[in-house]
Amino acid sequence: MNWDHHMKGSKLDDQMDLETSKYYDRRPYNTVLLKFSAHWIVIVQTIYIKRLSRALIFETFMFVKANYSFAIISEFHLCKRFQVRSG
């Protein structure tokens, strides 16, 4: 993984391009990289979904924005699979 690409980051509102396919189906979980103060925090959340819907994307996005309103998002992925394989 090339972390240099992900460490660039941009403001939360500017980064969320929901029409861009690069946010889909790259990992079996969604990964959010946040710049918190001077440290980078990686939040990995495994999710189980029946389908990838715009509503779910916005729900997750609003959760991040509500809890880290000053944060910088660098990567955002959502699973398209019916079930996430453990391990």
Short mmCIF file of C-alpha atoms in Angstrom, two decimals:
data_model
loop_
_atom_site.label_atom_id
_atom_site.label_comp_id
_atom_site.label_asym_id
_atom_site.label_seq_id
_atom_site.Cartn_x
_atom_site.Cartn_y
_atom_site.Cartn_z
CA MET A 1 0.00 0.00 0.00
CA ASN A 2 1.34 3.40 -0.95
CA TRP A 3 0.72 5.50 2.14
CA ASP A 4 2.07 8.67 0.48
CA HIS A 5 -1.03 8.75 -1.69
CA HIS A 6 -3.35 8.41 1.28
CA MET A 7 -1.53 10.83 3.56
CA LYS A 8 -2.19 13.78 1.26
CA GLY A 9 -5.80 14.05 2.32
CA SER A 10 -8.21 16.95 1.83
CA LYS A 11 -11.11 18.46 3.68
CA LEU A 12 -13.87 16.00 4.50
CA ASP A 13 -16.52 17.64 2.34
CA ASP A 14 -14.22 17.92 -0.66
CA GLN A 15 -13.04 14.32 -0.57
CA MET A 16 -16.40 12.59 -0.69
CA ASP A 17 -16.94 12.09 -4.40
CA LEU A 18 -19.64 9.45 -4.34
CA GLU A 19 -19.75 9.19 -8.11
CA THR A 20 -16.15 7.99 -8.32
CA SER A 21 -15.76 4.24 -8.57
CA LYS A 22 -12.47 4.21 -6.66
CA TYR A 23 -14.44 4.23 -3.39
CA TYR A 24 -16.05 0.86 -4.13
CA ASP A 25 -15.13 -2.78 -3.66
CA ARG A 26 -11.42 -2.54 -2.91
CA ARG A 27 -11.46 -4.15 0.52
CA PRO A 28 -13.87 -6.36 2.50
CA TYR A 29 -14.31 -3.52 4.99
CA ASN A 30 -14.38 0.25 4.99
CA THR A 31 -11.24 2.05 6.09
CA VAL A 32 -11.23 5.65 7.18
CA LEU A 33 -7.97 7.49 7.73
CA LEU A 34 -8.37 10.60 9.83
CA LYS A 35 -5.89 13.31 10.68
CA PHE A 36 -6.47 13.92 14.37
CA SER A 37 -4.23 16.68 15.72
CA ALA A 38 -0.76 15.72 14.52
CA HIS A 39 -1.38 11.99 14.53
CA TRP A 40 -2.96 9.69 12.01
CA ILE A 41 -5.66 7.42 13.36
CA VAL A 42 -6.81 4.41 11.38
CA ILE A 43 -10.36 3.32 12.01
CA VAL A 44 -11.28 -0.07 10.58
CA GLN A 45 -14.87 -1.11 10.82
CA THR A 46 -16.15 -4.42 9.49
CA ILE A 47 -19.69 -4.06 8.19
CA TYR A 48 -22.33 -6.50 7.04
CA ILE A 49 -24.63 -5.22 4.34
CA LYS A 50 -27.14 -6.74 1.96
CA ARG A 51 -26.47 -4.21 -0.75
CA LEU A 52 -24.36 -1.16 -1.43
CA SER A 53 -26.74 1.77 -1.35
CA ARG A 54 -26.34 5.51 -1.46
CA ALA A 55 -28.15 5.72 1.88
CA LEU A 56 -25.55 3.55 3.59
CA ILE A 57 -22.74 5.65 2.16
CA PHE A 58 -24.30 8.82 3.45
CA GLU A 59 -25.04 7.28 6.85
CA THR A 60 -21.41 6.27 7.29
CA PHE A 61 -20.21 9.60 6.00
CA MET A 62 -22.47 11.54 8.36
CA PHE A 63 -21.27 9.37 11.27
CA VAL A 64 -17.68 10.29 10.51
CA LYS A 65 -18.48 13.94 9.95
CA ALA A 66 -20.52 14.21 13.14
CA ASN A 67 -17.81 12.67 15.32
CA TYR A 68 -14.75 14.11 13.58
CA SER A 69 -15.96 17.37 12.08
CA PHE A 70 -12.44 18.80 11.96
CA ALA A 71 -10.87 15.62 10.63
CA ILE A 72 -9.32 15.03 7.26
CA ILE A 73 -10.46 11.94 5.44
CA SER A 74 -7.96 10.19 3.26
CA GLU A 75 -9.56 6.92 2.33
CA PHE A 76 -13.11 5.64 2.30
CA HIS A 77 -14.19 2.16 1.26
CA LEU A 78 -17.43 0.26 1.48
CA CYS A 79 -17.94 -3.41 0.91
CA LYS A 80 -20.12 -4.54 -1.98
CA ARG A 81 -20.26 -8.17 -0.92
CA PHE A 82 -23.28 -9.73 0.70
CA GLN A 83 -21.24 -10.90 3.66
CA VAL A 84 -17.77 -10.07 4.88
CA ARG A 85 -15.52 -13.04 5.33
CA SER A 86 -13.84 -13.15 8.73
CA GLY A 87 -10.12 -13.75 8.91
#
